[in-house]
Amino acid sequence: MHADGYAGFNELYRAGSVREVACLAHIRRKFVDVFQSEGSAIAEEALQRIAGLYAVEKEGRGRPPEERVRLRQARAKSILDELETWLHAQLPRISSKSELAKAIRYALARMRKLRPYLDHGCLEADNNGAERALKPVALGRKNYLFVGSEGGGKSAAIAYTLIGSAKLNGVDPQAWLTDVLGRIADHKITRINELLPWRYAAAAA
């Protein structure tokens, strides 16, 4: 599971059934905040080094997982190794109470948990995709206080999941829902998977 360092997730990892993978975007965000507020040259260089990692990701986008692993091992691993060594070298040079020191300590604490993305082509370098998908939920959270009941909340969650799946598969959610709602009453329950949004995407391709 890609995530930031929020302690509330620790219970998920404790049992061992969920493995934590750190998010490069959250590491980057700390340095962005410091650079914007202080104009720190160290924060700026950290951002440039992280940009190198994202350049590798851009090159590998859309490639099969095994190709992404080869690319990351050939290009990104050395950048990440050098970034970690460089961050260790910067820390003694600055005030331990500064925001920059906090950003560096956060990055170094996440490095070991970030590294699995180098070895697994199915992983991304960050969880930005998931955060973008959840943004409508965060924007509307006050409205969801009025779903009416626990059952209403579960129904809303199902609806958002299906709509999100349609978007991820390049299917127009409104057109898909209109078609499904018109057909579902006469559709065999044993073939319900034929109505799922990724089937539409496959048929269109």
mmCIF file of N, CA, C and O in Angstrom, residues 34-124:
data_model
loop_
_atom_site.group_PDB
_atom_site.id
_atom_site.type_symbol
_atom_site.label_atom_id
_atom_site.label_comp_id
_atom_site.label_asym_id
_atom_site.label_seq_id
_atom_site.Cartn_x
_atom_site.Cartn_y
_atom_site.Cartn_z
ATOM 1 N N VAL A 34 9.484 23.793 1.976
ATOM 2 C CA VAL A 34 10.656 24.513 2.487
ATOM 3 C C VAL A 34 11.193 25.475 1.436
ATOM 4 O O VAL A 34 11.528 26.625 1.739
ATOM 5 N N PHE A 35 11.273 25.023 0.191
ATOM 6 C CA PHE A 35 11.805 25.888 -0.864
ATOM 7 C C PHE A 35 10.913 27.107 -1.085
ATOM 8 O O PHE A 35 11.400 28.226 -1.249
ATOM 9 N N GLN A 36 9.612 26.893 -1.077
ATOM 10 C CA GLN A 36 8.692 28.010 -1.308
ATOM 11 C C GLN A 36 8.719 29.026 -0.163
ATOM 12 O O GLN A 36 8.566 30.223 -0.391
ATOM 13 N N SER A 37 8.902 28.554 1.061
ATOM 14 C CA SER A 37 8.883 29.462 2.211
ATOM 15 C C SER A 37 10.236 30.087 2.509
ATOM 16 O O SER A 37 10.319 31.207 3.010
ATOM 17 N N GLU A 38 11.342 29.365 2.178
ATOM 18 C CA GLU A 38 12.665 29.839 2.580
ATOM 19 C C GLU A 38 13.632 30.039 1.415
ATOM 20 O O GLU A 38 14.691 30.650 1.592
ATOM 21 N N GLY A 39 13.314 29.492 0.248
ATOM 22 C CA GLY A 39 14.229 29.587 -0.875
ATOM 23 C C GLY A 39 15.518 28.820 -0.658
ATOM 24 O O GLY A 39 16.562 29.173 -1.212
ATOM 25 N N SER A 40 15.458 27.765 0.124
ATOM 26 C CA SER A 40 16.643 26.989 0.484
ATOM 27 C C SER A 40 17.290 26.341 -0.737
ATOM 28 O O SER A 40 16.624 25.662 -1.528
ATOM 29 N N ALA A 41 18.616 26.530 -0.862
ATOM 30 C CA ALA A 41 19.356 25.916 -1.967
ATOM 31 C C ALA A 41 19.406 24.404 -1.815
ATOM 32 O O ALA A 41 19.399 23.663 -2.800
ATOM 33 N N ILE A 42 19.458 23.921 -0.573
ATOM 34 C CA ILE A 42 19.487 22.480 -0.329
ATOM 35 C C ILE A 42 18.150 21.860 -0.725
ATOM 36 O O ILE A 42 18.102 20.805 -1.373
ATOM 37 N N ALA A 43 17.059 22.516 -0.366
ATOM 38 C CA ALA A 43 15.736 22.025 -0.753
ATOM 39 C C ALA A 43 15.594 22.025 -2.267
ATOM 40 O O ALA A 43 15.034 21.092 -2.855
ATOM 41 N N GLU A 44 16.133 23.057 -2.915
ATOM 42 C CA GLU A 44 16.056 23.143 -4.374
ATOM 43 C C GLU A 44 16.821 21.992 -5.021
ATOM 44 O O GLU A 44 16.351 21.365 -5.978
ATOM 45 N N GLU A 45 18.004 21.688 -4.494
ATOM 46 C CA GLU A 45 18.769 20.588 -5.071
ATOM 47 C C GLU A 45 18.067 19.250 -4.831
ATOM 48 O O GLU A 45 18.075 18.375 -5.708
ATOM 49 N N ALA A 46 17.460 19.087 -3.659
ATOM 50 C CA ALA A 46 16.704 17.860 -3.388
ATOM 51 C C ALA A 46 15.599 17.689 -4.422
ATOM 52 O O ALA A 46 15.374 16.580 -4.939
ATOM 53 N N LEU A 47 14.926 18.788 -4.748
ATOM 54 C CA LEU A 47 13.848 18.729 -5.743
ATOM 55 C C LEU A 47 14.391 18.370 -7.123
ATOM 56 O O LEU A 47 13.747 17.633 -7.873
ATOM 57 N N GLN A 48 15.571 18.883 -7.456
ATOM 58 C CA GLN A 48 16.172 18.560 -8.754
ATOM 59 C C GLN A 48 16.535 17.083 -8.829
ATOM 60 O O GLN A 48 16.348 16.434 -9.866
ATOM 61 N N ARG A 49 17.042 16.540 -7.724
ATOM 62 C CA ARG A 49 17.393 15.125 -7.697
ATOM 63 C C ARG A 49 16.134 14.254 -7.800
ATOM 64 O O ARG A 49 16.120 13.243 -8.507
ATOM 65 N N ILE A 50 15.089 14.657 -7.108
ATOM 66 C CA ILE A 50 13.823 13.910 -7.174
ATOM 67 C C ILE A 50 13.227 14.006 -8.574
ATOM 68 O O ILE A 50 12.628 13.049 -9.082
ATOM 69 N N ALA A 51 13.420 15.163 -9.223
ATOM 70 C CA ALA A 51 12.941 15.315 -10.599
ATOM 71 C C ALA A 51 13.592 14.292 -11.522
ATOM 72 O O ALA A 51 12.974 13.826 -12.496
ATOM 73 N N GLY A 52 14.837 13.931 -11.227
ATOM 74 C CA GLY A 52 15.503 12.899 -12.010
ATOM 75 C C GLY A 52 14.798 11.560 -11.903
ATOM 76 O O GLY A 52 14.687 10.820 -12.898
ATOM 77 N N LEU A 53 14.303 11.243 -10.717
ATOM 78 C CA LEU A 53 13.543 10.001 -10.523
ATOM 79 C C LEU A 53 12.243 10.037 -11.315
ATOM 80 O O LEU A 53 11.848 9.047 -11.941
ATOM 81 N N TYR A 54 11.584 11.187 -11.314
ATOM 82 C CA TYR A 54 10.327 11.301 -12.059
ATOM 83 C C TYR A 54 10.557 11.276 -13.569
ATOM 84 O O TYR A 54 9.681 10.825 -14.323
ATOM 85 N N ALA A 55 11.726 11.744 -14.006
ATOM 86 C CA ALA A 55 12.041 11.676 -15.437
ATOM 87 C C ALA A 55 12.130 10.222 -15.891
ATOM 88 O O ALA A 55 11.686 9.870 -16.992
ATOM 89 N N VAL A 56 12.693 9.371 -15.037
ATOM 90 C CA VAL A 56 12.757 7.940 -15.348
ATOM 91 C C VAL A 56 11.351 7.354 -15.404
ATOM 92 O O VAL A 56 11.024 6.560 -16.298
ATOM 93 N N GLU A 57 10.490 7.761 -14.457
ATOM 94 C CA GLU A 57 9.118 7.266 -14.448
ATOM 95 C C GLU A 57 8.361 7.692 -15.709
ATOM 96 O O GLU A 57 7.588 6.916 -16.266
ATOM 97 N N LYS A 58 8.604 8.913 -16.145
ATOM 98 C CA LYS A 58 7.943 9.400 -17.361
ATOM 99 C C LYS A 58 8.357 8.561 -18.563
ATOM 100 O O LYS A 58 7.534 8.202 -19.413
ATOM 101 N N GLU A 59 9.625 8.212 -18.625
ATOM 102 C CA GLU A 59 10.115 7.401 -19.727
ATOM 103 C C GLU A 59 9.516 5.997 -19.718
ATOM 104 O O GLU A 59 9.257 5.399 -20.755
ATOM 105 N N GLY A 60 9.266 5.477 -18.517
ATOM 106 C CA GLY A 60 8.757 4.115 -18.410
ATOM 107 C C GLY A 60 7.247 3.989 -18.404
ATOM 108 O O GLY A 60 6.718 2.871 -18.414
ATOM 109 N N ARG A 61 6.553 5.122 -18.408
ATOM 110 C CA ARG A 61 5.087 5.077 -18.325
ATOM 111 C C ARG A 61 4.489 4.330 -19.512
ATOM 112 O O ARG A 61 4.832 4.570 -20.661
ATOM 113 N N GLY A 62 3.601 3.388 -19.201
ATOM 114 C CA GLY A 62 2.934 2.616 -20.241
ATOM 115 C C GLY A 62 3.678 1.366 -20.669
ATOM 116 O O GLY A 62 3.147 0.556 -21.421
ATOM 117 N N ARG A 63 4.899 1.175 -20.199
ATOM 118 C CA ARG A 63 5.655 -0.025 -20.556
ATOM 119 C C ARG A 63 5.235 -1.199 -19.671
ATOM 120 O O ARG A 63 4.714 -0.999 -18.568
ATOM 121 N N PRO A 64 5.477 -2.420 -20.118
ATOM 122 C CA PRO A 64 5.174 -3.595 -19.288
ATOM 123 C C PRO A 64 5.990 -3.558 -17.990
ATOM 124 O O PRO A 64 7.080 -2.970 -17.962
ATOM 125 N N PRO A 65 5.491 -4.195 -16.922
ATOM 126 C CA PRO A 65 6.181 -4.160 -15.627
ATOM 127 C C PRO A 65 7.644 -4.570 -15.676
ATOM 128 O O PRO A 65 8.491 -3.931 -15.052
ATOM 129 N N GLU A 66 7.956 -5.626 -16.427
ATOM 130 C CA GLU A 66 9.345 -6.097 -16.451
ATOM 131 C C GLU A 66 10.277 -5.056 -17.088
ATOM 132 O O GLU A 66 11.437 -4.897 -16.678
ATOM 133 N N GLU A 67 9.766 -4.303 -18.075
ATOM 134 C CA GLU A 67 10.575 -3.254 -18.687
ATOM 135 C C GLU A 67 10.771 -2.084 -17.731
ATOM 136 O O GLU A 67 11.839 -1.468 -17.692
ATOM 137 N N ARG A 68 9.750 -1.788 -16.968
ATOM 138 C CA ARG A 68 9.863 -0.704 -15.994
ATOM 139 C C ARG A 68 10.910 -1.048 -14.933
ATOM 140 O O ARG A 68 11.683 -0.182 -14.507
ATOM 141 N N VAL A 69 10.934 -2.307 -14.502
ATOM 142 C CA VAL A 69 11.933 -2.728 -13.520
ATOM 143 C C VAL A 69 13.341 -2.557 -14.092
ATOM 144 O O VAL A 69 14.238 -2.033 -13.418
ATOM 145 N N ARG A 70 13.540 -2.999 -15.328
ATOM 146 C CA ARG A 70 14.873 -2.879 -15.936
ATOM 147 C C ARG A 70 15.300 -1.412 -16.033
ATOM 148 O O ARG A 70 16.455 -1.065 -15.766
ATOM 149 N N LEU A 71 14.372 -0.556 -16.424
ATOM 150 C CA LEU A 71 14.670 0.867 -16.547
ATOM 151 C C LEU A 71 15.000 1.475 -15.185
ATOM 152 O O LEU A 71 15.974 2.243 -15.048
ATOM 153 N N ARG A 72 14.208 1.137 -14.186
ATOM 154 C CA ARG A 72 14.443 1.671 -12.851
ATOM 155 C C ARG A 72 15.774 1.196 -12.279
ATOM 156 O O ARG A 72 16.496 1.962 -11.631
ATOM 157 N N GLN A 73 16.083 -0.077 -12.504
ATOM 158 C CA GLN A 73 17.346 -0.603 -11.994
ATOM 159 C C GLN A 73 18.539 0.059 -12.692
ATOM 160 O O GLN A 73 19.570 0.327 -12.075
ATOM 161 N N ALA A 74 18.396 0.304 -13.979
ATOM 162 C CA ALA A 74 19.483 0.895 -14.748
ATOM 163 C C ALA A 74 19.653 2.387 -14.484
ATOM 164 O O ALA A 74 20.779 2.905 -14.502
ATOM 165 N N ARG A 75 18.548 3.094 -14.220
ATOM 166 C CA ARG A 75 18.609 4.552 -14.144
ATOM 167 C C ARG A 75 18.210 5.115 -12.777
ATOM 168 O O ARG A 75 18.913 5.963 -12.229
ATOM 169 N N ALA A 76 17.093 4.659 -12.238
ATOM 170 C CA ALA A 76 16.565 5.282 -11.022
ATOM 171 C C ALA A 76 17.312 4.858 -9.758
ATOM 172 O O ALA A 76 17.465 5.655 -8.837
ATOM 173 N N LYS A 77 17.772 3.630 -9.715
ATOM 174 C CA LYS A 77 18.410 3.123 -8.484
ATOM 175 C C LYS A 77 19.615 3.975 -8.101
ATOM 176 O O LYS A 77 19.771 4.349 -6.929
ATOM 177 N N SER A 78 20.463 4.300 -9.062
ATOM 178 C CA SER A 78 21.647 5.103 -8.749
ATOM 179 C C SER A 78 21.261 6.509 -8.297
ATOM 180 O O SER A 78 21.891 7.081 -7.398
ATOM 181 N N ILE A 79 20.206 7.078 -8.898
ATOM 182 C CA ILE A 79 19.740 8.408 -8.487
ATOM 183 C C ILE A 79 19.245 8.373 -7.053
ATOM 184 O O ILE A 79 19.554 9.264 -6.245
ATOM 185 N N LEU A 80 18.490 7.330 -6.712
ATOM 186 C CA LEU A 80 17.963 7.204 -5.363
ATOM 187 C C LEU A 80 19.089 6.963 -4.361
ATOM 188 O O LEU A 80 19.092 7.544 -3.257
ATOM 189 N N ASP A 81 20.056 6.118 -4.722
ATOM 190 C CA ASP A 81 21.210 5.872 -3.844
ATOM 191 C C ASP A 81 21.965 7.169 -3.561
ATOM 192 O O ASP A 81 22.317 7.466 -2.409
ATOM 193 N N GLU A 82 22.212 7.932 -4.617
ATOM 194 C CA GLU A 82 22.948 9.193 -4.470
ATOM 195 C C GLU A 82 22.150 10.208 -3.664
ATOM 196 O O GLU A 82 22.710 10.975 -2.867
ATOM 197 N N LEU A 83 20.832 10.229 -3.862
ATOM 198 C CA LEU A 83 19.975 11.133 -3.094
ATOM 199 C C LEU A 83 20.064 10.814 -1.603
ATOM 200 O O LEU A 83 20.218 11.722 -0.771
ATOM 201 N N GLU A 84 19.988 9.544 -1.260
ATOM 202 C CA GLU A 84 20.035 9.157 0.148
ATOM 203 C C GLU A 84 21.386 9.528 0.770
ATOM 204 O O GLU A 84 21.438 10.082 1.877
ATOM 205 N N THR A 85 22.474 9.248 0.068
ATOM 206 C CA THR A 85 23.809 9.594 0.571
ATOM 207 C C THR A 85 23.947 11.103 0.739
ATOM 208 O O THR A 85 24.477 11.592 1.753
ATOM 209 N N TRP A 86 23.461 11.850 -0.240
ATOM 210 C CA TRP A 86 23.546 13.306 -0.201
ATOM 211 C C TRP A 86 22.733 13.874 0.956
ATOM 212 O O TRP A 86 23.186 14.797 1.659
ATOM 213 N N LEU A 87 21.540 13.353 1.205
ATOM 214 C CA LEU A 87 20.705 13.834 2.310
ATOM 215 C C LEU A 87 21.383 13.598 3.648
ATOM 216 O O LEU A 87 21.357 14.457 4.540
ATOM 217 N N HIS A 88 22.007 12.425 3.808
ATOM 218 C CA HIS A 88 22.746 12.140 5.042
ATOM 219 C C HIS A 88 23.859 13.176 5.244
ATOM 220 O O HIS A 88 24.121 13.602 6.383
ATOM 221 N N ALA A 89 24.501 13.578 4.164
ATOM 222 C CA ALA A 89 25.606 14.540 4.252
ATOM 223 C C ALA A 89 25.116 15.943 4.594
ATOM 224 O O ALA A 89 25.846 16.727 5.227
ATOM 225 N N GLN A 90 23.887 16.292 4.184
ATOM 226 C CA GLN A 90 23.375 17.642 4.438
ATOM 227 C C GLN A 90 22.900 17.828 5.878
ATOM 228 O O GLN A 90 22.989 18.929 6.424
ATOM 229 N N LEU A 91 22.411 16.786 6.474
ATOM 230 C CA LEU A 91 21.755 16.908 7.779
ATOM 231 C C LEU A 91 22.654 17.523 8.860
ATOM 232 O O LEU A 91 22.188 18.402 9.608
ATOM 233 N N PRO A 92 23.923 17.128 8.985
ATOM 234 C CA PRO A 92 24.759 17.730 10.043
ATOM 235 C C PRO A 92 25.079 19.204 9.793
ATOM 236 O O PRO A 92 25.548 19.891 10.704
ATOM 237 N N ARG A 93 24.840 19.694 8.595
ATOM 238 C CA ARG A 93 25.214 21.059 8.230
ATOM 239 C C ARG A 93 24.151 22.090 8.589
ATOM 240 O O ARG A 93 24.390 23.294 8.464
ATOM 241 N N ILE A 94 22.978 21.649 9.003
ATOM 242 C CA ILE A 94 21.868 22.578 9.231
ATOM 243 C C ILE A 94 21.309 22.414 10.637
ATOM 244 O O ILE A 94 21.589 21.420 11.324
ATOM 245 N N SER A 95 20.519 23.386 11.057
ATOM 246 C CA SER A 95 19.897 23.316 12.379
ATOM 247 C C SER A 95 18.951 22.123 12.462
ATOM 248 O O SER A 95 18.118 21.908 11.573
ATOM 249 N N SER A 96 19.097 21.349 13.526
ATOM 250 C CA SER A 96 18.266 20.149 13.679
ATOM 251 C C SER A 96 16.798 20.484 13.894
ATOM 252 O O SER A 96 15.937 19.621 13.733
ATOM 253 N N LYS A 97 16.521 21.753 14.261
ATOM 254 C CA LYS A 97 15.137 22.152 14.532
ATOM 255 C C LYS A 97 14.486 22.835 13.331
ATOM 256 O O LYS A 97 13.319 23.222 13.396
ATOM 257 N N SER A 98 15.218 22.973 12.255
ATOM 258 C CA SER A 98 14.680 23.674 11.082
ATOM 259 C C SER A 98 13.686 22.805 10.322
ATOM 260 O O SER A 98 13.677 21.575 10.441
ATOM 261 N N GLU A 99 12.856 23.468 9.524
ATOM 262 C CA GLU A 99 11.901 22.741 8.685
ATOM 263 C C GLU A 99 12.618 21.902 7.637
ATOM 264 O O GLU A 99 12.163 20.829 7.264
ATOM 265 N N LEU A 100 13.775 22.394 7.174
ATOM 266 C CA LEU A 100 14.555 21.626 6.210
ATOM 267 C C LEU A 100 15.057 20.327 6.826
ATOM 268 O O LEU A 100 15.010 19.265 6.192
ATOM 269 N N ALA A 101 15.519 20.396 8.074
ATOM 270 C CA ALA A 101 15.969 19.176 8.757
ATOM 271 C C ALA A 101 14.826 18.190 8.918
ATOM 272 O O ALA A 101 15.010 16.975 8.756
ATOM 273 N N LYS A 102 13.645 18.710 9.208
ATOM 274 C CA LYS A 102 12.474 17.833 9.331
ATOM 275 C C LYS A 102 12.174 17.147 7.997
ATOM 276 O O LYS A 102 11.849 15.958 7.964
ATOM 277 N N ALA A 103 12.294 17.902 6.902
ATOM 278 C CA ALA A 103 12.044 17.339 5.577
ATOM 279 C C ALA A 103 13.064 16.254 5.247
ATOM 280 O O ALA A 103 12.720 15.195 4.699
ATOM 281 N N ILE A 104 14.325 16.500 5.601
ATOM 282 C CA ILE A 104 15.372 15.519 5.323
ATOM 283 C C ILE A 104 15.168 14.268 6.162
ATOM 284 O O ILE A 104 15.283 13.142 5.664
ATOM 285 N N ARG A 105 14.864 14.445 7.445
ATOM 286 C CA ARG A 105 14.647 13.276 8.308
ATOM 287 C C ARG A 105 13.450 12.467 7.839
ATOM 288 O O ARG A 105 13.464 11.232 7.868
ATOM 289 N N TYR A 106 12.399 13.145 7.389
ATOM 290 C CA TYR A 106 11.228 12.442 6.860
ATOM 291 C C TYR A 106 11.628 11.616 5.640
ATOM 292 O O TYR A 106 11.270 10.441 5.528
ATOM 293 N N ALA A 107 12.396 12.233 4.727
ATOM 294 C CA ALA A 107 12.820 11.532 3.513
ATOM 295 C C ALA A 107 13.679 10.316 3.850
ATOM 296 O O ALA A 107 13.469 9.220 3.309
ATOM 297 N N LEU A 108 14.631 10.490 4.742
ATOM 298 C CA LEU A 108 15.529 9.387 5.086
ATOM 299 C C LEU A 108 14.775 8.256 5.787
ATOM 300 O O LEU A 108 15.074 7.075 5.581
ATOM 301 N N ALA A 109 13.787 8.620 6.592
ATOM 302 C CA ALA A 109 12.997 7.592 7.284
ATOM 303 C C ALA A 109 12.143 6.786 6.316
ATOM 304 O O ALA A 109 11.786 5.633 6.606
ATOM 305 N N ARG A 110 11.833 7.372 5.147
ATOM 306 C CA ARG A 110 10.969 6.705 4.180
ATOM 307 C C ARG A 110 11.741 5.960 3.095
ATOM 308 O O ARG A 110 11.151 5.212 2.319
ATOM 309 N N MET A 111 13.049 6.168 3.015
ATOM 310 C CA MET A 111 13.837 5.616 1.910
ATOM 311 C C MET A 111 13.721 4.096 1.791
ATOM 312 O O MET A 111 13.519 3.561 0.702
ATOM 313 N N ARG A 112 13.899 3.391 2.890
ATOM 314 C CA ARG A 112 13.863 1.926 2.827
ATOM 315 C C ARG A 112 12.505 1.439 2.332
ATOM 316 O O ARG A 112 12.419 0.467 1.568
ATOM 317 N N LYS A 113 11.442 2.130 2.720
ATOM 318 C CA LYS A 113 10.100 1.709 2.329
ATOM 319 C C LYS A 113 9.722 2.198 0.929
ATOM 320 O O LYS A 113 8.734 1.738 0.365
ATOM 321 N N LEU A 114 10.510 3.120 0.390
ATOM 322 C CA LEU A 114 10.277 3.569 -0.987
ATOM 323 C C LEU A 114 10.887 2.600 -1.995
ATOM 324 O O LEU A 114 10.363 2.415 -3.091
ATOM 325 N N ARG A 115 11.973 1.940 -1.607
ATOM 326 C CA ARG A 115 12.762 1.136 -2.543
ATOM 327 C C ARG A 115 12.023 -0.021 -3.226
ATOM 328 O O ARG A 115 12.414 -0.398 -4.337
ATOM 329 N N PRO A 116 10.981 -0.613 -2.650
ATOM 330 C CA PRO A 116 10.306 -1.704 -3.367
ATOM 331 C C PRO A 116 9.822 -1.346 -4.768
ATOM 332 O O PRO A 116 9.719 -2.228 -5.624
ATOM 333 N N TYR A 117 9.550 -0.061 -5.022
ATOM 334 C CA TYR A 117 9.063 0.294 -6.364
ATOM 335 C C TYR A 117 10.122 0.038 -7.433
ATOM 336 O O TYR A 117 9.801 -0.171 -8.608
ATOM 337 N N LEU A 118 11.403 0.030 -7.023
ATOM 338 C CA LEU A 118 12.478 -0.238 -7.973
ATOM 339 C C LEU A 118 12.446 -1.675 -8.483
ATOM 340 O O LEU A 118 12.891 -1.960 -9.588
ATOM 341 N N ASP A 119 11.921 -2.572 -7.660
ATOM 342 C CA ASP A 119 11.958 -4.011 -7.967
ATOM 343 C C ASP A 119 10.638 -4.562 -8.484
ATOM 344 O O ASP A 119 10.571 -5.734 -8.863
ATOM 345 N N HIS A 120 9.591 -3.741 -8.476
ATOM 346 C CA HIS A 120 8.266 -4.238 -8.856
ATOM 347 C C HIS A 120 7.641 -3.272 -9.869
ATOM 348 O O HIS A 120 7.233 -2.159 -9.518
ATOM 349 N N GLY A 121 7.558 -3.711 -11.096
ATOM 350 C CA GLY A 121 7.039 -2.856 -12.158
ATOM 351 C C GLY A 121 5.564 -2.536 -12.054
ATOM 352 O O GLY A 121 5.082 -1.622 -12.720
ATOM 353 N N CYS A 122 4.837 -3.279 -11.219
ATOM 354 C CA CYS A 122 3.417 -2.989 -11.044
ATOM 355 C C CYS A 122 3.196 -1.818 -10.077
ATOM 356 O O CYS A 122 2.084 -1.298 -9.980
ATOM 357 N N LEU A 123 4.260 -1.421 -9.361
ATOM 358 C CA LEU A 123 4.155 -0.313 -8.418
ATOM 359 C C LEU A 123 4.494 1.003 -9.102
ATOM 360 O O LEU A 123 5.280 1.049 -10.038
ATOM 361 N N GLU A 124 3.896 2.073 -8.605
ATOM 362 C CA GLU A 124 4.262 3.416 -9.030
ATOM 363 C C GLU A 124 5.268 3.988 -8.037
ATOM 364 O O GLU A 124 5.501 3.412 -6.975
#
